Coordinates of C-alpha atoms in Angstrom, one line a residue:
M28 CA 121.3 122.7 108.0
S29 CA 119.1 124.1 110.8
Y30 CA 115.7 122.9 111.8
T31 CA 114.4 126.4 111.3
K32 CA 115.5 126.3 107.6
F33 CA 113.6 123.1 107.1
V34 CA 110.4 124.5 108.6
T35 CA 110.9 127.7 106.5
A36 CA 110.7 125.7 103.3
L37 CA 107.3 124.3 104.5
V38 CA 105.8 127.4 106.1
R39 CA 107.0 130.1 103.6
A40 CA 107.5 129.7 99.9
N41 CA 110.7 130.8 98.2
S42 CA 112.7 130.4 101.4
D43 CA 111.3 133.3 103.3
S44 CA 112.5 133.4 106.9
I45 CA 110.2 131.8 109.4
K46 CA 108.5 133.8 112.1
K47 CA 109.6 132.8 115.5
I48 CA 107.1 131.0 117.7
R49 CA 105.7 133.0 120.6
I50 CA 103.4 131.2 123.1
S51 CA 100.3 133.1 124.0
P52 CA 98.8 132.7 127.4
G53 CA 96.1 130.0 127.4
R54 CA 93.7 128.4 129.7
F55 CA 94.9 125.0 130.7
R56 CA 92.1 122.4 130.6
S57 CA 92.9 119.2 132.5
T58 CA 94.8 116.8 130.3
V59 CA 93.2 113.9 132.1
A60 CA 90.0 112.8 130.4
S61 CA 87.2 111.4 132.4
T62 CA 87.8 107.8 133.3
Q63 CA 84.1 106.9 133.2
R64 CA 83.5 105.5 129.8
Q65 CA 81.6 102.7 128.2
E66 CA 83.4 99.4 128.1
V67 CA 83.7 97.8 124.7
G68 CA 81.9 94.6 124.6
D69 CA 83.3 93.0 121.5
K70 CA 86.7 91.4 121.9
E71 CA 87.5 90.4 118.4
Q72 CA 91.1 90.1 117.4
Q73 CA 90.8 92.6 114.5
I74 CA 91.8 96.1 115.5
D75 CA 88.7 97.7 113.8
E76 CA 85.9 95.3 112.8
C77 CA 82.2 95.9 113.1
A78 CA 81.0 95.1 116.6
V79 CA 77.4 94.2 117.3
V80 CA 75.1 96.9 118.7
K81 CA 71.5 95.9 118.8
V82 CA 70.1 98.8 120.9
P83 CA 69.0 101.9 119.0
V84 CA 71.0 105.0 120.0
E85 CA 69.2 108.2 121.0
L86 CA 70.9 111.1 119.3
I87 CA 70.7 114.8 119.4
S88 CA 68.6 116.4 116.7
Q89 CA 70.0 118.4 113.9
T90 CA 68.6 121.5 115.5
K91 CA 69.4 122.8 118.9
N92 CA 67.6 125.6 120.9
V93 CA 70.6 127.5 122.3
T94 CA 68.5 129.8 124.5
D95 CA 66.9 127.1 126.7
N96 CA 69.3 124.3 126.0
H97 CA 66.4 122.1 124.9
V98 CA 67.6 119.2 122.8
D99 CA 65.3 117.3 120.6
K100 CA 66.3 113.6 120.2
I101 CA 66.2 111.4 117.3
T102 CA 66.8 107.7 117.1
I103 CA 69.2 105.8 114.8
D104 CA 68.6 102.1 114.4
F105 CA 71.6 100.4 113.0
D106 CA 69.5 97.3 112.4
N107 CA 67.2 99.1 110.0
T108 CA 68.3 97.5 106.7
E109 CA 65.9 99.5 104.6
E110 CA 67.6 102.7 105.6
A111 CA 71.1 101.3 105.5
Y112 CA 70.9 99.9 102.0
K113 CA 68.4 102.2 100.3
S114 CA 71.3 103.5 98.1
K115 CA 72.0 100.0 96.7
D116 CA 70.2 98.0 94.1
N117 CA 69.7 94.3 94.4
I118 CA 72.6 93.4 92.2
E119 CA 74.9 95.4 94.5
L120 CA 73.5 93.6 97.6
L121 CA 74.2 90.3 95.9
R122 CA 77.7 91.4 95.0
S123 CA 78.4 92.4 98.6
L124 CA 77.2 89.0 99.8
L125 CA 79.4 87.2 97.3
V126 CA 82.5 89.2 98.0
F127 CA 82.2 89.0 101.7
K128 CA 81.6 85.2 101.5
L129 CA 84.6 84.7 99.3
C130 CA 86.7 86.6 101.9
T131 CA 86.0 83.9 104.5
F132 CA 87.8 81.2 102.5
D133 CA 91.5 81.1 103.6
F134 CA 92.7 79.5 100.4
L135 CA 91.2 82.2 98.2
V136 CA 92.5 85.0 100.4
D137 CA 96.0 83.6 100.8
K138 CA 96.3 83.0 97.1
N139 CA 94.3 85.9 95.9
K140 CA 97.2 87.6 94.0
E141 CA 98.1 84.4 92.2
L142 CA 94.5 83.6 91.4
M143 CA 94.0 87.1 89.9
D144 CA 97.1 86.7 87.8
L145 CA 95.9 83.3 86.6
S146 CA 92.4 84.7 85.8
K147 CA 94.0 87.4 83.7
K148 CA 95.9 84.8 81.6
V149 CA 92.9 82.5 81.2
F150 CA 90.2 85.1 80.4
G151 CA 92.3 87.8 78.9
Q152 CA 92.7 91.4 80.0
R153 CA 89.3 92.6 78.9
M154 CA 87.3 89.8 80.5
F155 CA 89.4 89.9 83.6
E156 CA 88.6 93.6 84.1
K157 CA 84.9 92.9 83.7
L158 CA 85.0 90.1 86.3
M159 CA 86.9 92.3 88.7
K160 CA 84.4 95.1 88.3
M161 CA 81.6 92.6 89.0
T162 CA 83.2 91.5 92.2
F163 CA 86.1 92.8 94.3
Y164 CA 87.0 95.9 92.3
G165 CA 83.3 96.9 92.0
Q166 CA 82.9 96.4 95.8
F167 CA 85.9 98.4 97.1
V168 CA 87.0 100.7 94.3
A169 CA 85.0 103.7 92.9
G170 CA 86.4 103.7 89.4
E171 CA 89.4 104.1 87.2
D172 CA 89.8 107.9 87.1
H173 CA 88.3 111.1 88.6
N174 CA 85.6 111.2 85.9
S175 CA 84.4 107.7 86.3
I176 CA 84.0 108.0 90.1
K177 CA 81.7 111.0 90.0
P178 CA 78.4 109.0 89.7
L179 CA 79.1 107.0 92.8
I180 CA 80.2 110.0 94.8
Q181 CA 77.2 112.0 93.7
R182 CA 74.8 109.1 94.6
N183 CA 76.4 108.7 98.0
Q184 CA 76.1 112.4 98.6
A185 CA 72.4 112.2 97.8
F186 CA 72.1 109.8 100.7
G187 CA 74.2 111.9 103.0
V188 CA 77.6 110.3 102.6
G189 CA 80.6 112.3 101.5
A190 CA 84.0 111.1 100.2
V191 CA 87.7 111.0 101.2
L192 CA 89.4 110.5 97.8
D193 CA 92.4 108.2 97.7
Y194 CA 94.2 107.4 94.5
S195 CA 95.2 103.8 95.4
V196 CA 97.7 102.9 92.8
E197 CA 100.9 101.2 94.0
E198 CA 104.0 99.6 92.4
D199 CA 103.8 95.9 92.1
L200 CA 107.3 95.2 93.5
T201 CA 108.8 91.9 94.6
Q202 CA 110.0 91.7 98.2
E203 CA 113.6 91.9 97.1
E204 CA 112.9 95.0 95.0
A205 CA 111.1 96.7 97.9
Q206 CA 114.0 95.9 100.3
S207 CA 116.6 97.3 98.0
K208 CA 114.7 100.5 97.4
E209 CA 114.2 101.0 101.1
M210 CA 117.8 100.5 102.0
D211 CA 119.0 102.9 99.3
S212 CA 116.5 105.6 100.3
C213 CA 116.7 105.3 104.1
V214 CA 120.5 105.4 104.5
S215 CA 122.4 108.6 103.9
E216 CA 125.6 108.8 101.9
A217 CA 127.6 109.5 105.1
E218 CA 126.3 106.3 106.7
K219 CA 127.0 104.3 103.5
E220 CA 130.6 105.4 103.7
S221 CA 130.9 104.8 107.4
P222 CA 128.1 102.6 108.8
D223 CA 129.3 103.2 112.4
A224 CA 129.4 106.9 112.1
G225 CA 127.0 109.0 114.2
R226 CA 125.0 108.0 117.2
R227 CA 121.8 106.6 115.7
E228 CA 119.2 104.7 117.8
K229 CA 118.1 101.3 116.8
K230 CA 114.5 102.2 116.1
Y231 CA 115.5 105.0 113.6
K232 CA 117.8 103.0 111.4
A233 CA 116.9 101.0 108.3
Y234 CA 117.0 97.2 108.3
R235 CA 116.8 95.0 105.3
Q236 CA 114.6 92.4 106.9
F237 CA 112.0 95.1 107.4
G238 CA 112.7 96.9 104.2
D239 CA 109.5 95.7 102.6
R240 CA 107.1 97.9 104.6
R241 CA 104.1 96.1 103.1
G242 CA 104.7 93.1 105.3
G243 CA 101.9 92.6 107.9
V244 CA 100.0 95.7 106.7
I245 CA 96.6 95.1 105.3
S246 CA 94.9 98.5 105.3
A247 CA 97.4 101.2 104.1
R248 CA 99.1 102.0 100.9
T249 CA 102.9 101.8 100.8
Y250 CA 105.3 104.0 98.8
F251 CA 108.9 103.3 98.0
Y252 CA 111.3 106.1 97.0
A253 CA 112.9 105.9 93.5
D254 CA 114.0 109.4 92.7
E255 CA 112.9 113.0 92.9
A256 CA 111.1 112.9 89.5
K257 CA 108.9 110.1 90.8
C258 CA 108.0 112.1 93.9
D259 CA 107.1 115.0 91.7
N260 CA 104.8 112.7 89.7
Q261 CA 103.2 111.5 92.9
M262 CA 102.7 115.1 94.0
E263 CA 100.9 115.7 90.7
T264 CA 98.7 112.7 91.3
F265 CA 97.7 114.0 94.7
I266 CA 97.0 117.4 93.2
N267 CA 94.7 115.8 90.6
C268 CA 93.0 113.9 93.5
I269 CA 92.5 117.2 95.3
K270 CA 91.0 118.8 92.2
A271 CA 88.8 115.8 91.7
S272 CA 87.6 116.0 95.2
G273 CA 86.8 119.7 94.9
G274 CA 85.0 119.1 91.6
S275 CA 82.9 116.1 92.5
S276 CA 82.0 116.5 96.2
V277 CA 81.0 119.2 98.7
D278 CA 83.4 119.7 101.7
G279 CA 85.4 116.6 100.6
F280 CA 88.6 115.2 101.9
S281 CA 91.7 114.0 100.0
A282 CA 94.3 111.7 101.6
I283 CA 98.1 111.9 101.2
K284 CA 101.1 110.1 102.5
M285 CA 104.4 111.8 103.4
T286 CA 106.5 108.9 102.2
A287 CA 105.2 109.5 98.7
L288 CA 106.7 113.0 98.7
G289 CA 110.3 112.5 99.3
R290 CA 113.3 110.4 100.4
P291 CA 112.3 108.7 103.7
H292 CA 115.7 109.0 105.3
F293 CA 114.9 112.6 106.2
L294 CA 111.8 111.4 108.0
L295 CA 113.8 108.8 109.9
Q296 CA 116.5 111.3 111.0
F297 CA 114.1 114.1 111.7
S298 CA 112.0 111.7 113.8
E299 CA 115.0 110.7 115.8
V300 CA 116.0 114.3 116.5
L301 CA 112.5 115.2 117.7
V302 CA 112.3 112.1 119.9
K303 CA 115.8 112.7 121.4
W304 CA 115.0 116.3 122.3
R305 CA 111.8 115.1 124.0
Q306 CA 113.8 112.5 125.9
F307 CA 116.2 115.2 127.0
F308 CA 113.2 117.2 128.3
N309 CA 112.0 114.1 130.2
L310 CA 115.5 113.7 131.7
L311 CA 115.6 117.3 132.9
A312 CA 112.1 116.8 134.3
A313 CA 113.3 113.7 136.2
Q314 CA 116.1 115.8 137.7
Q315 CA 113.5 118.1 139.1
G316 CA 111.4 115.2 140.5
K317 CA 108.7 115.4 137.9
S318 CA 109.0 112.1 136.1
G319 CA 105.9 109.9 135.5
M320 CA 103.6 112.8 135.0
A321 CA 101.3 113.4 131.9
A322 CA 103.1 115.2 129.1
L323 CA 101.6 118.7 129.7
E324 CA 101.8 118.4 133.5
Q325 CA 105.6 118.4 133.5
K326 CA 106.6 122.0 134.1
L327 CA 110.3 122.6 134.6
E328 CA 111.3 125.3 137.1
L329 CA 113.1 127.9 134.9
E330 CA 116.0 128.8 137.2
Q331 CA 116.8 125.1 138.0
L332 CA 116.6 124.4 134.2
K333 CA 119.1 127.1 133.5
E334 CA 121.5 125.8 136.1
S335 CA 121.2 122.2 134.8
L336 CA 121.9 123.3 131.2
T337 CA 124.9 125.3 132.2
K338 CA 126.3 122.4 134.2
L339 CA 125.8 120.1 131.3
G340 CA 127.6 122.5 129.0
V341 CA 124.7 122.6 126.5
G342 CA 125.4 126.3 125.9
A343 CA 127.1 129.4 127.4
K344 CA 125.3 131.1 130.3
D345 CA 124.5 134.2 128.2
D346 CA 123.1 132.0 125.4
I347 CA 120.9 130.1 127.9
D348 CA 119.6 133.3 129.4
N349 CA 118.7 134.6 126.0
W350 CA 116.8 131.4 125.0
F351 CA 114.3 131.9 127.8
T352 CA 113.6 135.6 127.1
G353 CA 110.6 136.9 125.1
E354 CA 107.2 138.3 125.6
K355 CA 105.7 135.1 127.0
L356 CA 108.4 132.4 127.0
G357 CA 109.5 131.7 130.5
S358 CA 107.4 134.5 132.0
S359 CA 105.5 132.1 134.3
G360 CA 108.8 130.9 135.8
T361 CA 108.2 127.4 134.4
I362 CA 108.8 125.7 131.0
D363 CA 106.5 123.0 129.7
L364 CA 106.9 120.7 126.7
L365 CA 105.3 123.2 124.2
D366 CA 107.6 125.9 125.4
W367 CA 110.5 123.5 125.0
N368 CA 109.5 122.7 121.4
S369 CA 109.3 126.4 120.6
L370 CA 112.8 126.9 122.1
I371 CA 114.1 124.3 119.7
N372 CA 112.5 126.2 116.8
D373 CA 113.9 129.6 117.9
T374 CA 117.4 128.7 119.0
T375 CA 119.2 128.6 115.7
K376 CA 122.7 129.3 117.1
I377 CA 123.0 125.9 118.7
S378 CA 120.0 123.9 117.5
N379 CA 120.8 122.2 114.2
L380 CA 118.7 119.5 112.6
L381 CA 121.6 117.1 113.0
M382 CA 122.4 118.1 116.5
V383 CA 120.9 116.1 119.4
P384 CA 121.5 115.9 123.1
N385 CA 123.4 113.0 124.6
L386 CA 121.2 111.8 127.4
Q387 CA 124.2 110.7 129.5
T388 CA 126.3 113.8 129.2
G389 CA 123.8 116.4 128.1
Q390 CA 126.2 117.5 125.4
L391 CA 125.0 118.3 121.9
E392 CA 126.4 115.9 119.4
P393 CA 126.0 115.4 115.6
L394 CA 123.5 112.7 114.7
L395 CA 125.5 112.2 111.5
I396 CA 128.7 113.5 110.2
K397 CA 127.2 115.4 107.3
F398 CA 124.6 115.7 104.6
T399 CA 125.5 116.0 101.0
A400 CA 124.3 119.0 99.0
E401 CA 122.0 116.7 97.1
E402 CA 120.5 115.3 100.3
E403 CA 119.8 118.8 101.5
R404 CA 118.0 119.6 98.2
Q405 CA 115.9 116.4 98.6
M406 CA 114.8 117.5 102.0
K407 CA 113.8 121.0 100.9
R408 CA 111.9 119.5 97.9
M409 CA 109.9 117.2 100.2
L410 CA 108.8 120.2 102.4
Q411 CA 108.0 122.2 99.3
R412 CA 105.8 119.5 97.9
V413 CA 103.8 119.3 101.1
D414 CA 103.3 123.1 101.0
V415 CA 102.1 122.9 97.4
L416 CA 99.5 120.3 98.3
A417 CA 98.2 122.3 101.2
K418 CA 97.8 125.4 99.0
H419 CA 95.9 123.4 96.4
A420 CA 93.6 121.9 99.0
M421 CA 92.9 125.4 100.3
E422 CA 92.2 126.8 96.8
N423 CA 89.9 123.9 95.9
G424 CA 87.9 123.9 99.2
V425 CA 89.2 120.4 100.1
R426 CA 90.4 119.2 103.4
L427 CA 93.8 117.4 103.4
M428 CA 94.1 114.2 105.4
V429 CA 97.7 113.3 106.2
D430 CA 97.8 109.5 106.8
A431 CA 99.7 108.0 109.7
E432 CA 102.7 105.7 109.0
Q433 CA 105.2 103.6 110.9
T434 CA 106.4 104.9 114.3
Y435 CA 109.9 105.4 113.1
F436 CA 108.6 107.9 110.5
Q437 CA 105.6 109.3 112.5
P438 CA 107.3 112.0 114.8
A439 CA 108.5 113.8 111.7
I440 CA 105.2 113.3 109.8
S441 CA 103.2 114.7 112.7
R442 CA 105.6 117.6 113.2
L443 CA 105.4 118.6 109.5
T444 CA 101.6 118.2 109.6
L445 CA 101.5 120.4 112.7
E446 CA 103.4 123.1 110.8
M447 CA 100.9 122.9 108.0
Q448 CA 98.0 123.2 110.5
R449 CA 99.6 126.3 112.0
K450 CA 99.8 128.0 108.6
F451 CA 96.6 126.8 106.9
N452 CA 94.1 126.2 109.8
R453 CA 93.8 129.8 110.8
E454 CA 90.2 130.4 109.5
K455 CA 88.9 126.8 109.3
P456 CA 90.2 123.2 109.5
I457 CA 92.0 122.4 106.2
I458 CA 94.8 120.1 107.4
F459 CA 94.0 116.9 109.4
N460 CA 96.6 114.8 111.2
T461 CA 96.0 111.1 111.9
Y462 CA 96.4 109.6 115.4
Q463 CA 96.8 105.8 115.8
C464 CA 95.3 104.8 119.1
Y465 CA 97.0 101.4 119.3
L466 CA 100.1 103.4 120.2
K467 CA 101.0 103.8 123.9
E468 CA 101.8 107.5 123.4
A469 CA 98.6 108.4 121.5
Y470 CA 97.0 110.3 124.3
D471 CA 100.1 112.3 125.1
N472 CA 100.5 113.2 121.4
I473 CA 97.0 114.4 120.9
T474 CA 96.8 116.4 124.1
V475 CA 100.1 118.2 123.3
D476 CA 98.9 119.1 119.8
V477 CA 95.4 120.3 121.0
E478 CA 97.1 122.5 123.6
L479 CA 99.3 124.1 121.0
S480 CA 96.3 124.8 118.8
R481 CA 94.5 126.4 121.8
R482 CA 97.4 128.6 122.7
E483 CA 98.0 129.8 119.1
G484 CA 94.4 130.0 118.1
W485 CA 94.2 127.8 115.1
Y486 CA 91.7 125.0 114.2
F487 CA 92.8 121.6 115.4
G488 CA 91.9 118.7 112.9
A489 CA 92.4 115.0 113.7
K490 CA 91.4 111.7 112.2
L491 CA 91.3 109.0 115.0
V492 CA 92.0 105.4 113.9
R493 CA 93.0 102.3 115.8
G494 CA 96.0 101.6 113.6
A495 CA 97.3 99.8 110.5
Y496 CA 100.8 98.5 111.3
M497 CA 100.4 96.5 114.5
Y498 CA 102.0 93.2 113.5
Q499 CA 104.9 94.8 111.6
E500 CA 105.6 97.2 114.5
R501 CA 105.6 94.5 117.1
D502 CA 107.8 92.2 115.0
R503 CA 110.3 94.9 114.3
A504 CA 110.6 96.1 117.9
K505 CA 111.1 92.5 119.2
E506 CA 113.7 91.5 116.6
I507 CA 115.7 94.7 116.7
G508 CA 115.4 95.2 120.4
Y509 CA 113.5 98.3 121.4
E510 CA 110.3 98.9 123.4
D511 CA 107.1 97.7 121.7
P512 CA 105.2 100.9 120.9
I513 CA 101.8 99.1 120.7
N514 CA 99.2 98.8 123.4
P515 CA 99.3 95.3 125.0
D516 CA 95.8 94.2 123.8
Y517 CA 92.6 95.1 122.0
E518 CA 90.9 96.3 125.1
A519 CA 93.8 98.7 125.9
T520 CA 93.5 100.0 122.4
N521 CA 89.8 100.6 122.8
R522 CA 90.3 102.4 126.0
M523 CA 93.0 104.6 124.4
Y524 CA 90.7 105.3 121.4
H525 CA 87.8 106.4 123.7
K526 CA 90.2 108.4 126.0
C527 CA 91.6 110.4 123.0
L528 CA 88.1 110.8 121.5
E529 CA 86.6 112.1 124.8
Y530 CA 89.5 114.6 125.1
V531 CA 88.9 116.1 121.7
L532 CA 85.1 116.1 122.2
E533 CA 85.7 118.1 125.4
E534 CA 87.8 120.5 123.5
I535 CA 85.0 120.9 120.9
E536 CA 82.5 121.5 123.7
H537 CA 84.8 124.2 125.2
S538 CA 85.9 126.1 122.1
R539 CA 84.3 124.8 118.9
K540 CA 87.7 125.1 117.2
A541 CA 88.6 121.4 117.3
N542 CA 87.4 118.9 114.7
I543 CA 87.6 115.2 114.6
M544 CA 86.9 112.3 112.2
V545 CA 86.0 109.2 114.1
A546 CA 87.3 106.7 111.5
T547 CA 86.1 103.3 112.6
H548 CA 84.0 100.3 111.7
N549 CA 83.3 99.5 115.3
E550 CA 79.6 100.3 116.1
D551 CA 80.3 100.4 119.8
T552 CA 82.7 103.3 119.2
V553 CA 80.2 105.1 117.0
K554 CA 77.5 104.6 119.6
Y555 CA 79.9 105.9 122.3
T556 CA 80.6 109.0 120.2
L557 CA 76.9 109.7 119.6
E558 CA 76.1 109.4 123.3
K559 CA 78.9 111.8 124.2
M560 CA 77.6 114.3 121.6
N561 CA 74.2 114.0 123.1
E562 CA 75.6 114.7 126.6
M563 CA 77.4 117.7 125.3
S564 CA 74.5 119.0 123.3
L565 CA 76.7 118.9 120.2
S566 CA 74.6 119.2 117.1
P567 CA 75.7 117.1 114.0
T568 CA 75.1 120.2 111.8
E569 CA 77.9 122.0 113.5
N570 CA 80.2 119.8 111.4
K571 CA 82.7 119.3 114.2
V572 CA 82.5 115.5 114.5
Y573 CA 82.8 113.4 111.3
F574 CA 82.5 109.7 110.9
G575 CA 84.5 107.6 108.4
Q576 CA 84.4 104.1 106.9
L577 CA 85.9 102.4 103.9
L578 CA 84.0 102.1 100.7
G579 CA 82.2 98.8 100.4
M580 CA 82.2 98.1 104.2
C581 CA 79.9 98.8 107.1
D582 CA 77.2 100.6 105.1
Q583 CA 74.8 99.9 108.0
I584 CA 76.9 102.5 109.9
S585 CA 77.6 105.1 107.2
F586 CA 74.2 105.6 105.5
P587 CA 71.9 105.8 108.6
L588 CA 74.3 108.4 110.1
G589 CA 74.4 110.3 106.8
Q590 CA 70.6 110.3 106.4
A591 CA 70.2 111.5 110.0
G592 CA 72.3 114.6 109.2
F593 CA 75.6 113.5 110.6
P594 CA 78.7 114.3 108.5
V595 CA 79.9 110.9 107.4
Y596 CA 82.5 110.0 104.7
K597 CA 83.6 106.9 102.8
Y598 CA 87.3 106.4 102.1
V599 CA 87.0 106.2 98.3
P600 CA 89.9 104.5 96.5
Y601 CA 90.1 104.8 92.7
G602 CA 92.6 103.8 89.9
P603 CA 93.0 101.5 86.9
V604 CA 92.0 97.9 87.6
N605 CA 95.5 96.4 87.1
E606 CA 97.2 99.1 89.2
V607 CA 95.0 98.7 92.3
I608 CA 95.4 95.0 92.6
P609 CA 97.8 95.4 95.6
Y610 CA 95.0 97.4 97.3
L611 CA 92.4 94.8 96.4
S612 CA 94.6 92.0 97.7
R613 CA 94.8 93.7 101.1
R614 CA 91.0 94.3 101.2
A615 CA 90.5 90.6 100.8
Q616 CA 92.9 89.9 103.7
E617 CA 91.3 92.5 105.9
N618 CA 87.8 91.2 105.2
R619 CA 88.8 87.6 106.0
G620 CA 89.2 88.6 109.7
F621 CA 86.3 91.0 109.6
M622 CA 83.9 88.4 108.2
K623 CA 85.1 85.5 110.3
G624 CA 84.8 87.7 113.4
S625 CA 81.3 88.8 112.8
Q626 CA 78.4 87.6 110.7
R627 CA 76.6 90.9 111.2
E628 CA 77.0 92.6 107.9
R629 CA 76.2 89.5 105.8
S630 CA 73.1 88.8 108.0
L631 CA 71.9 92.4 107.5
L632 CA 72.4 92.2 103.7
W633 CA 70.4 88.9 103.6
K634 CA 67.7 90.5 105.7
E635 CA 67.3 93.4 103.3
L636 CA 67.4 91.2 100.2
K637 CA 64.7 89.0 101.6
R638 CA 62.6 92.0 102.6
R639 CA 62.7 93.4 99.1
L640 CA 61.9 90.0 97.4
L641 CA 59.0 89.4 99.8
S642 CA 57.6 92.9 99.2
G643 CA 57.9 92.6 95.4
Q644 CA 60.9 94.9 95.0
I645 CA 62.7 92.5 92.6
F646 CA 63.9 95.3 90.4
Y647 CA 64.6 97.8 93.2
A648 CA 66.5 100.9 92.1
P649 CA 67.6 103.8 94.3
V650 CA 65.7 107.0 93.9
Y651 CA 67.6 110.2 94.5

């Protein structure tokens, strides 16, 4: 089954034929962002905790005089607790203090799942739910369904904070159950019959010891494949979440995960194909003496490329000549990575989803012997589900946030998200991809995608995070024996985050067609973003730069930004108490490191509570 046929299922309903990609001429902005950037002072071990920033940040005003470039400045003080917590009553402040304090006790955090199960037995289901709503559930979860979350969403909106809705229900599986499900769903029938068949790389194969993808992950939901009916049910859940977002908030977001929408063996295999074709491009670039360059700076000389492909026997000479014809493709005499990707899309005669180049011989070889008819149907259904969700998001005025996942799934996830962006981001940003900046390749990935959006004229949408799978990724790479994809340390991740952020901000400054969510709890990163916006005279009311934090965390960042006119969003989980316990368990683990690393949020909460008590605001209630 050809790659084009897979993309067809995503881009056109009812199996319409896909329009071939044609690259339009575009202005190349340098892919190397400025190296002058603020060093991050905080060196906590957590990837994304709140860092201490005591200096008020001067920001651009909500209004900008375009004619004379005069920029009025306002000041946001992240230490102003009255502004940060004006949406909370005193009971909510006390709950936050209690929950954050409990998260500092190792025993309670390590045994939180067992303690919750014990509490349920001792107090009974009804009392257990009340206790949870008074503590952890009430702190980190908005409510049980899309109706019960509306009051909180509307209150946050009154104080300038929007919502990214996330239905956070997960199966409560044992480790053995999770491993069995993963091995069944990540290994094709051909591989089960002949495990040594094909030429699979280590990274893109399933391993039982890493089958439970929840291991070492504390801030992301995990889905395991059971059957197509379950994927349909999860798609319906996402649709309901999209509708809830459209009905309860203005310009809201809804989050989805690709692994919830189909059998993950397709993501594994598709990722391997994409990576091998890119490696083949790098090999050809090295033959022309262009190795070690940034992704978009590698431009292959067309005639040399044709000669190399002919010598390697990749295709007949006439076929190769035909590949590089067209209105724009190859007209400059060189081929870059984006041209190469479009070549793979268009070349249906030799490019098949299961065909990959052998880096030693250059010959095209099958990745696997075959797919069964049922496996092909499963792949088509996955792409169709993604397309359905994108259409619902567009119809409901909701932006769709595709979450990042493990690196062995991510190339396929990013490519499918890119195809959605090409289709749905023509008039405004509807689809947002997620970039994890703890990855060594983060900058190359984001620059390539931005350049494609520039050439084709659609709106680029990105969420920038530090990353959720660091420990799991490192352990898997070390044990299986492939290169660690993670940056070496926290400082390197910070530098990568700021480098990617600055690149997208420069693109916004140039074209106003890029959009980014700075999803972080790190005040230094928020401060850096605001300073860059000020330098670029980028007004918050243009809605090009968003900020995001988790519900129940770092309100001293979210609410001052929102009340100053910046578009800021809380990641809002919801779902029945019993079914979000896995999510709450991770929140407790995440907050242990967060609270041990910094006393800042608790000290600000105490400061505001004392201020209210001393000023006679014992029964303070938010007014909105």
